[in-house]
Amino acid sequence: MVVATRAIVFSALKYSEADLIVCCYTAVSGIKSYLLRGILKSKKGKVKASYFQPLTQLELIAEHKNKGTLEYIKEAKVCYPFQTLHTDIVKTGLVMFLSEMLKNCIREEEANEELYGFLEHAFQWLDQTDEVANFHIFFLLQLSMHLGFYPDASNIDEAYFNIVEGNFQALSTSNYCLEGPQIENFKKFFTVNIETLHTVKLSKKARQNLLELILAYYSFHVQGYQKPKSLAVLMQLFS
């Protein structure tokens, strides 16, 4: 079946001498993997290797057989040319980290219009702003909403956050209940939106601790979660 769809690149892996295996999140079919034969040697054609940098937003004409095998891209073009996302060193680190997290967390081969729209808007916003320090924290918290495990903030004034239950509570009921400055900083991200994100002021150490908290939260709620290899690079950029 030939489909026309928007797509966001999650990863591109070299396969053999001149091929790429590309993982994309598509608007019409969710996660899809494509085999691009000869693309690393070909200088002609409608599909170019440069299109498949992480988080690039594309318009594809693709053939989907939907048999669990690698699919085929017939045509591709960039639908939103990023200006800074692949050239600014800090944003490049964020792109590596977030694309790895997305590939780790999203596996469904079905359309999710709200999730796709969220990703599309978030990365266009990141491309356009200079205020990037808190973006990955905010992004992962909002992503958890689309993945179905957004924390219950109905008792957000309580001192403890239970990372297994995903709620705030007055008393510690297990070793997975945390309190202190890390949790107070976490609470700040429930009261801002992407436009007011810059108003959350954190030290570098506090931001690192908060990222560790969110990744621990993901580890309990994402089946088969794997610690991102790019985390070390991100920590260096923000240290």
PDB file of C-alpha atoms in Angstrom:
ATOM      1  CA  MET A   1       0.000   0.000   0.000  1.00  0.00           C
ATOM      2  CA  VAL A   2       1.408   3.374  -1.031  1.00  0.00           C
ATOM      3  CA  VAL A   3       0.890   6.110   1.580  1.00  0.00           C
ATOM      4  CA  ALA A   4       1.638   9.811   1.847  1.00  0.00           C
ATOM      5  CA  THR A   5       2.564  10.832   5.367  1.00  0.00           C
ATOM      6  CA  ARG A   6       4.468  13.280   7.515  1.00  0.00           C
ATOM      7  CA  ALA A   7       7.281  11.638   9.468  1.00  0.00           C
ATOM      8  CA  ILE A   8       9.839  12.459  12.151  1.00  0.00           C
ATOM      9  CA  VAL A   9      13.204  10.681  11.979  1.00  0.00           C
ATOM     10  CA  PHE A  10      14.227   8.883  15.166  1.00  0.00           C
ATOM     11  CA  SER A  11      17.395   7.157  13.944  1.00  0.00           C
ATOM     12  CA  ALA A  12      19.449   6.185  10.886  1.00  0.00           C
ATOM     13  CA  LEU A  13      21.797   3.207  11.037  1.00  0.00           C
ATOM     14  CA  LYS A  14      24.342   2.370   8.353  1.00  0.00           C
ATOM     15  CA  TYR A  15      23.714  -1.084   6.920  1.00  0.00           C
ATOM     16  CA  SER A  16      26.283  -2.746   4.666  1.00  0.00           C
ATOM     17  CA  GLU A  17      28.382  -0.401   2.529  1.00  0.00           C
ATOM     18  CA  ALA A  18      25.857   2.041   1.147  1.00  0.00           C
ATOM     19  CA  ASP A  19      22.479   1.363   2.785  1.00  0.00           C
ATOM     20  CA  LEU A  20      20.637   2.949   5.695  1.00  0.00           C
ATOM     21  CA  ILE A  21      18.014   1.518   7.991  1.00  0.00           C
ATOM     22  CA  VAL A  22      15.888   4.438   9.129  1.00  0.00           C
ATOM     23  CA  CYS A  23      13.387   4.478  11.996  1.00  0.00           C
ATOM     24  CA  CYS A  24      10.665   7.115  11.668  1.00  0.00           C
ATOM     25  CA  TYR A  25       7.566   8.055  13.577  1.00  0.00           C
ATOM     26  CA  THR A  26       4.881   8.558  10.944  1.00  0.00           C
ATOM     27  CA  ALA A  27       1.616  10.446  11.228  1.00  0.00           C
ATOM     28  CA  VAL A  28      -0.429   7.666   9.600  1.00  0.00           C
ATOM     29  CA  SER A  29       1.210   4.463  10.852  1.00  0.00           C
ATOM     30  CA  GLY A  30       3.200   5.221  13.986  1.00  0.00           C
ATOM     31  CA  ILE A  31       6.664   3.668  14.096  1.00  0.00           C
ATOM     32  CA  LYS A  32       8.027   2.428  10.777  1.00  0.00           C
ATOM     33  CA  SER A  33      11.486   1.242   9.747  1.00  0.00           C
ATOM     34  CA  TYR A  34      12.711   1.643   6.186  1.00  0.00           C
ATOM     35  CA  LEU A  35      15.581   0.169   4.195  1.00  0.00           C
ATOM     36  CA  LEU A  36      17.183   2.762   1.905  1.00  0.00           C
ATOM     37  CA  ARG A  37      19.366   0.872  -0.532  1.00  0.00           C
ATOM     38  CA  GLY A  38      22.421   2.574  -2.018  1.00  0.00           C
ATOM     39  CA  ILE A  39      21.541   5.948  -0.513  1.00  0.00           C
ATOM     40  CA  LEU A  40      25.047   6.597   0.844  1.00  0.00           C
ATOM     41  CA  LYS A  41      26.558   6.369  -2.643  1.00  0.00           C
ATOM     42  CA  SER A  42      23.797   7.811  -4.779  1.00  0.00           C
ATOM     43  CA  LYS A  43      23.960  11.540  -5.544  1.00  0.00           C
ATOM     44  CA  LYS A  44      20.792  11.474  -7.592  1.00  0.00           C
ATOM     45  CA  GLY A  45      17.246  10.475  -6.807  1.00  0.00           C
ATOM     46  CA  LYS A  46      14.421  11.870  -4.721  1.00  0.00           C
ATOM     47  CA  VAL A  47      15.657  10.496  -1.402  1.00  0.00           C
ATOM     48  CA  LYS A  48      18.903  11.870   0.073  1.00  0.00           C
ATOM     49  CA  ALA A  49      20.880  10.670   3.090  1.00  0.00           C
ATOM     50  CA  SER A  50      21.024  14.219   4.494  1.00  0.00           C
ATOM     51  CA  TYR A  51      17.247  14.081   5.065  1.00  0.00           C
ATOM     52  CA  PHE A  52      17.623  11.495   7.816  1.00  0.00           C
ATOM     53  CA  GLN A  53      19.304  13.393  10.621  1.00  0.00           C
ATOM     54  CA  PRO A  54      17.555  12.759  13.968  1.00  0.00           C
ATOM     55  CA  LEU A  55      14.234  14.590  14.456  1.00  0.00           C
ATOM     56  CA  THR A  56      14.132  15.910  10.873  1.00  0.00           C
ATOM     57  CA  GLN A  57      10.517  16.444   9.821  1.00  0.00           C
ATOM     58  CA  LEU A  58       9.705  14.944   6.442  1.00  0.00           C
ATOM     59  CA  GLU A  59       6.942  14.369   3.961  1.00  0.00           C
ATOM     60  CA  LEU A  60       7.142  10.814   2.618  1.00  0.00           C
ATOM     61  CA  ILE A  61       5.670   8.790  -0.169  1.00  0.00           C
ATOM     62  CA  ALA A  62       6.242   5.266   1.081  1.00  0.00           C
ATOM     63  CA  GLU A  63       5.206   1.703   0.429  1.00  0.00           C
ATOM     64  CA  HIS A  64       3.909   0.024   3.575  1.00  0.00           C
ATOM     65  CA  LYS A  65       3.405  -3.730   3.380  1.00  0.00           C
ATOM     66  CA  ASN A  66       2.610  -3.867   7.128  1.00  0.00           C
ATOM     67  CA  LYS A  67       4.092  -7.325   7.538  1.00  0.00           C
ATOM     68  CA  GLY A  68       6.636  -6.475  10.222  1.00  0.00           C
ATOM     69  CA  THR A  69       9.434  -6.150   7.672  1.00  0.00           C
ATOM     70  CA  LEU A  70      11.444  -3.131   6.547  1.00  0.00           C
ATOM     71  CA  GLU A  71       9.391  -0.774   4.402  1.00  0.00           C
ATOM     72  CA  TYR A  72      10.351   1.257   1.310  1.00  0.00           C
ATOM     73  CA  ILE A  73      10.474   5.029   0.787  1.00  0.00           C
ATOM     74  CA  LYS A  74       9.726   6.173  -2.762  1.00  0.00           C
ATOM     75  CA  GLU A  75      10.011   9.931  -2.248  1.00  0.00           C
ATOM     76  CA  ALA A  76      11.027  12.210   0.616  1.00  0.00           C
ATOM     77  CA  LYS A  77      11.307  15.928   1.186  1.00  0.00           C
ATOM     78  CA  VAL A  78      11.965  18.087   4.231  1.00  0.00           C
ATOM     79  CA  CYS A  79       8.751  19.803   5.267  1.00  0.00           C
ATOM     80  CA  TYR A  80      10.282  21.971   8.011  1.00  0.00           C
ATOM     81  CA  PRO A  81      13.922  22.990   7.432  1.00  0.00           C
ATOM     82  CA  PHE A  82      15.524  23.397  10.854  1.00  0.00           C
ATOM     83  CA  GLN A  83      17.700  26.469  11.284  1.00  0.00           C
ATOM     84  CA  THR A  84      19.583  25.635  14.504  1.00  0.00           C
ATOM     85  CA  LEU A  85      18.654  22.133  15.668  1.00  0.00           C
ATOM     86  CA  HIS A  86      21.523  20.396  13.850  1.00  0.00           C
ATOM     87  CA  THR A  87      24.122  23.181  14.098  1.00  0.00           C
ATOM     88  CA  ASP A  88      23.936  24.515  17.673  1.00  0.00           C
ATOM     89  CA  ILE A  89      26.106  22.223  19.821  1.00  0.00           C
ATOM     90  CA  VAL A  90      23.784  22.212  22.844  1.00  0.00           C
ATOM     91  CA  LYS A  91      20.703  21.583  20.717  1.00  0.00           C
ATOM     92  CA  THR A  92      22.554  18.815  18.887  1.00  0.00           C
ATOM     93  CA  GLY A  93      23.133  17.123  22.242  1.00  0.00           C
ATOM     94  CA  LEU A  94      19.446  17.477  23.080  1.00  0.00           C
ATOM     95  CA  VAL A  95      18.511  16.032  19.686  1.00  0.00           C
ATOM     96  CA  MET A  96      20.715  12.964  20.228  1.00  0.00           C
ATOM     97  CA  PHE A  97      19.271  12.371  23.679  1.00  0.00           C
ATOM     98  CA  LEU A  98      15.603  12.986  22.893  1.00  0.00           C
ATOM     99  CA  SER A  99      15.610  10.993  19.650  1.00  0.00           C
ATOM    100  CA  GLU A 100      17.095   8.052  21.562  1.00  0.00           C
ATOM    101  CA  MET A 101      14.471   8.407  24.295  1.00  0.00           C
ATOM    102  CA  LEU A 102      11.672   8.523  21.724  1.00  0.00           C
ATOM    103  CA  LYS A 103      12.894   5.405  19.960  1.00  0.00           C
ATOM    104  CA  ASN A 104      13.135   3.730  23.360  1.00  0.00           C
ATOM    105  CA  CYS A 105       9.618   4.687  24.444  1.00  0.00           C
ATOM    106  CA  ILE A 106       7.427   4.713  21.321  1.00  0.00           C
ATOM    107  CA  ARG A 107       6.863   1.376  19.599  1.00  0.00           C
ATOM    108  CA  GLU A 108       3.239   1.419  18.422  1.00  0.00           C
ATOM    109  CA  GLU A 109       2.596   0.954  14.708  1.00  0.00           C
ATOM    110  CA  GLU A 110      -0.583   2.997  14.707  1.00  0.00           C
ATOM    111  CA  ALA A 111      -1.560   6.602  14.200  1.00  0.00           C
ATOM    112  CA  ASN A 112      -1.635   8.945  17.205  1.00  0.00           C
ATOM    113  CA  GLU A 113      -2.495  12.401  15.952  1.00  0.00           C
ATOM    114  CA  GLU A 114      -2.089  14.124  19.321  1.00  0.00           C
ATOM    115  CA  LEU A 115       1.339  12.622  19.988  1.00  0.00           C
ATOM    116  CA  TYR A 116       2.547  13.416  16.479  1.00  0.00           C
ATOM    117  CA  GLY A 117       1.335  17.009  16.760  1.00  0.00           C
ATOM    118  CA  PHE A 118       3.042  17.380  20.135  1.00  0.00           C
ATOM    119  CA  LEU A 119       6.389  16.182  18.771  1.00  0.00           C
ATOM    120  CA  GLU A 120       6.138  18.302  15.635  1.00  0.00           C
ATOM    121  CA  HIS A 121       5.370  21.510  17.547  1.00  0.00           C
ATOM    122  CA  ALA A 122       7.893  20.874  20.343  1.00  0.00           C
ATOM    123  CA  PHE A 123      10.863  20.464  18.012  1.00  0.00           C
ATOM    124  CA  GLN A 124       9.898  23.420  15.853  1.00  0.00           C
ATOM    125  CA  TRP A 125       9.727  25.501  19.037  1.00  0.00           C
ATOM    126  CA  LEU A 126      13.139  24.203  20.155  1.00  0.00           C
ATOM    127  CA  ASP A 127      14.589  25.158  16.766  1.00  0.00           C
ATOM    128  CA  GLN A 128      13.319  28.718  17.140  1.00  0.00           C
ATOM    129  CA  THR A 129      14.300  29.474  20.750  1.00  0.00           C
ATOM    130  CA  ASP A 130      17.502  30.226  22.614  1.00  0.00           C
ATOM    131  CA  GLU A 131      15.989  29.212  25.982  1.00  0.00           C
ATOM    132  CA  VAL A 132      16.866  25.517  25.926  1.00  0.00           C
ATOM    133  CA  ALA A 133      18.171  24.694  29.428  1.00  0.00           C
ATOM    134  CA  ASN A 134      14.894  23.281  30.777  1.00  0.00           C
ATOM    135  CA  PHE A 135      13.460  21.945  27.529  1.00  0.00           C
ATOM    136  CA  HIS A 136      14.327  18.264  27.972  1.00  0.00           C
ATOM    137  CA  ILE A 137      12.835  18.197  31.478  1.00  0.00           C
ATOM    138  CA  PHE A 138       9.587  19.783  30.319  1.00  0.00           C
ATOM    139  CA  PHE A 139       9.484  17.669  27.153  1.00  0.00           C
ATOM    140  CA  LEU A 140       9.831  14.339  29.001  1.00  0.00           C
ATOM    141  CA  LEU A 141       7.153  15.317  31.512  1.00  0.00           C
ATOM    142  CA  GLN A 142       4.732  16.263  28.725  1.00  0.00           C
ATOM    143  CA  LEU A 143       5.657  13.162  26.727  1.00  0.00           C
ATOM    144  CA  SER A 144       4.630  10.995  29.688  1.00  0.00           C
ATOM    145  CA  MET A 145       1.101  12.382  29.289  1.00  0.00           C
ATOM    146  CA  HIS A 146       0.916  11.142  25.702  1.00  0.00           C
ATOM    147  CA  LEU A 147       2.395   7.779  26.703  1.00  0.00           C
ATOM    148  CA  GLY A 148      -0.161   7.296  29.471  1.00  0.00           C
ATOM    149  CA  PHE A 149       1.801   7.711  32.700  1.00  0.00           C
ATOM    150  CA  TYR A 150       1.725  11.435  33.470  1.00  0.00           C
ATOM    151  CA  PRO A 151       2.026  11.909  37.244  1.00  0.00           C
ATOM    152  CA  ASP A 152      -1.126  12.482  39.272  1.00  0.00           C
ATOM    153  CA  ALA A 153      -0.692  16.046  40.544  1.00  0.00           C
ATOM    154  CA  SER A 154      -3.968  16.275  42.455  1.00  0.00           C
ATOM    155  CA  ASN A 155      -2.009  16.260  45.752  1.00  0.00           C
ATOM    156  CA  ILE A 156       0.972  18.230  44.508  1.00  0.00           C
ATOM    157  CA  ASP A 157       1.285  20.171  47.785  1.00  0.00           C
ATOM    158  CA  GLU A 158       2.310  17.000  49.627  1.00  0.00           C
ATOM    159  CA  ALA A 159       6.005  16.499  50.401  1.00  0.00           C
ATOM    160  CA  TYR A 160       6.684  13.106  48.816  1.00  0.00           C
ATOM    161  CA  PHE A 161       6.623  11.899  45.210  1.00  0.00           C
ATOM    162  CA  ASN A 162       6.170   8.172  44.681  1.00  0.00           C
ATOM    163  CA  ILE A 163       7.991   7.301  41.450  1.00  0.00           C
ATOM    164  CA  VAL A 164       6.322   3.885  41.192  1.00  0.00           C
ATOM    165  CA  GLU A 165       2.747   5.036  41.805  1.00  0.00           C
ATOM    166  CA  GLY A 166       3.315   8.356  40.039  1.00  0.00           C
ATOM    167  CA  ASN A 167       1.663  10.535  42.671  1.00  0.00           C
ATOM    168  CA  PHE A 168       2.353  12.990  45.461  1.00  0.00           C
ATOM    169  CA  GLN A 169       1.646  11.885  49.015  1.00  0.00           C
ATOM    170  CA  ALA A 170       1.969  13.113  52.592  1.00  0.00           C
ATOM    171  CA  LEU A 171       3.925  10.164  53.963  1.00  0.00           C
ATOM    172  CA  SER A 172       6.685   7.877  52.723  1.00  0.00           C
ATOM    173  CA  THR A 173       5.249   4.423  52.087  1.00  0.00           C
ATOM    174  CA  SER A 174       8.263   2.803  50.386  1.00  0.00           C
ATOM    175  CA  ASN A 175      11.870   3.367  49.323  1.00  0.00           C
ATOM    176  CA  TYR A 176      10.479   4.825  46.094  1.00  0.00           C
ATOM    177  CA  CYS A 177       9.024   7.873  47.835  1.00  0.00           C
ATOM    178  CA  LEU A 178      11.295  10.897  47.477  1.00  0.00           C
ATOM    179  CA  GLU A 179      11.237  14.330  49.078  1.00  0.00           C
ATOM    180  CA  GLY A 180      13.383  17.442  49.290  1.00  0.00           C
ATOM    181  CA  PRO A 181      14.651  20.093  46.843  1.00  0.00           C
ATOM    182  CA  GLN A 182      14.589  17.657  43.899  1.00  0.00           C
ATOM    183  CA  ILE A 183      10.844  17.135  44.331  1.00  0.00           C
ATOM    184  CA  GLU A 184      10.152  20.827  44.946  1.00  0.00           C
ATOM    185  CA  ASN A 185      11.924  21.633  41.671  1.00  0.00           C
ATOM    186  CA  PHE A 186       9.931  18.900  39.928  1.00  0.00           C
ATOM    187  CA  LYS A 187       6.683  20.548  41.026  1.00  0.00           C
ATOM    188  CA  LYS A 188       7.610  23.765  39.206  1.00  0.00           C
ATOM    189  CA  PHE A 189       7.223  22.046  35.833  1.00  0.00           C
ATOM    190  CA  PHE A 190       3.536  21.331  36.464  1.00  0.00           C
ATOM    191  CA  THR A 191       2.690  25.032  36.525  1.00  0.00           C
ATOM    192  CA  VAL A 192       4.427  26.272  33.360  1.00  0.00           C
ATOM    193  CA  ASN A 193       3.875  25.876  29.639  1.00  0.00           C
ATOM    194  CA  ILE A 194       6.423  25.859  26.853  1.00  0.00           C
ATOM    195  CA  GLU A 195       6.293  29.653  26.523  1.00  0.00           C
ATOM    196  CA  THR A 196       6.918  30.296  30.242  1.00  0.00           C
ATOM    197  CA  LEU A 197       9.460  27.510  30.686  1.00  0.00           C
ATOM    198  CA  HIS A 198      12.325  29.999  30.966  1.00  0.00           C
ATOM    199  CA  THR A 199      10.867  31.321  34.238  1.00  0.00           C
ATOM    200  CA  VAL A 200      11.954  28.121  36.049  1.00  0.00           C
ATOM    201  CA  LYS A 201      15.382  28.933  37.463  1.00  0.00           C
ATOM    202  CA  LEU A 202      17.612  25.975  38.356  1.00  0.00           C
ATOM    203  CA  SER A 203      21.295  25.449  39.015  1.00  0.00           C
ATOM    204  CA  LYS A 204      23.096  23.005  36.718  1.00  0.00           C
ATOM    205  CA  LYS A 205      23.315  20.463  39.533  1.00  0.00           C
ATOM    206  CA  ALA A 206      19.619  20.814  40.362  1.00  0.00           C
ATOM    207  CA  ARG A 207      18.733  20.311  36.695  1.00  0.00           C
ATOM    208  CA  GLN A 208      20.871  17.168  36.509  1.00  0.00           C
ATOM    209  CA  ASN A 209      19.221  15.787  39.645  1.00  0.00           C
ATOM    210  CA  LEU A 210      15.812  16.496  38.169  1.00  0.00           C
ATOM    211  CA  LEU A 211      16.690  14.722  34.929  1.00  0.00           C
ATOM    212  CA  GLU A 212      17.833  11.699  36.944  1.00  0.00           C
ATOM    213  CA  LEU A 213      14.469  11.718  38.726  1.00  0.00           C
ATOM    214  CA  ILE A 214      12.499  11.789  35.485  1.00  0.00           C
ATOM    215  CA  LEU A 215      14.604   9.033  33.933  1.00  0.00           C
ATOM    216  CA  ALA A 216      14.077   6.906  37.054  1.00  0.00           C
ATOM    217  CA  TYR A 217      10.342   7.550  36.646  1.00  0.00           C
ATOM    218  CA  TYR A 218      10.492   6.452  33.004  1.00  0.00           C
ATOM    219  CA  SER A 219      12.405   3.306  33.966  1.00  0.00           C
ATOM    220  CA  PHE A 220       9.420   2.153  36.051  1.00  0.00           C
ATOM    221  CA  HIS A 221       6.752   3.025  33.503  1.00  0.00           C
ATOM    222  CA  VAL A 222       8.234   2.170  30.085  1.00  0.00           C
ATOM    223  CA  GLN A 223       8.362  -1.535  29.365  1.00  0.00           C
ATOM    224  CA  GLY A 224      11.835  -2.579  28.265  1.00  0.00           C
ATOM    225  CA  TYR A 225      13.293   0.846  29.108  1.00  0.00           C
ATOM    226  CA  GLN A 226      17.009   1.207  28.414  1.00  0.00           C
ATOM    227  CA  LYS A 227      19.210   3.973  29.777  1.00  0.00           C
ATOM    228  CA  PRO A 228      20.066   6.254  26.808  1.00  0.00           C
ATOM    229  CA  LYS A 229      23.686   6.027  25.683  1.00  0.00           C
ATOM    230  CA  SER A 230      23.668   9.735  24.812  1.00  0.00           C
ATOM    231  CA  LEU A 231      22.922  10.730  28.413  1.00  0.00           C
ATOM    232  CA  ALA A 232      26.622  11.132  29.205  1.00  0.00           C
ATOM    233  CA  VAL A 233      27.020  13.588  26.314  1.00  0.00           C
ATOM    234  CA  LEU A 234      24.015  15.584  27.502  1.00  0.00           C
ATOM    235  CA  MET A 235      25.339  15.732  31.050  1.00  0.00           C
ATOM    236  CA  GLN A 236      28.662  17.092  29.785  1.00  0.00           C
ATOM    237  CA  LEU A 237      26.967  19.798  27.733  1.00  0.00           C
ATOM    238  CA  PHE A 238      24.897  20.943  30.716  1.00  0.00           C
ATOM    239  CA  SER A 239      27.650  20.668  33.337  1.00  0.00           C
TER     240      SER A 239
END
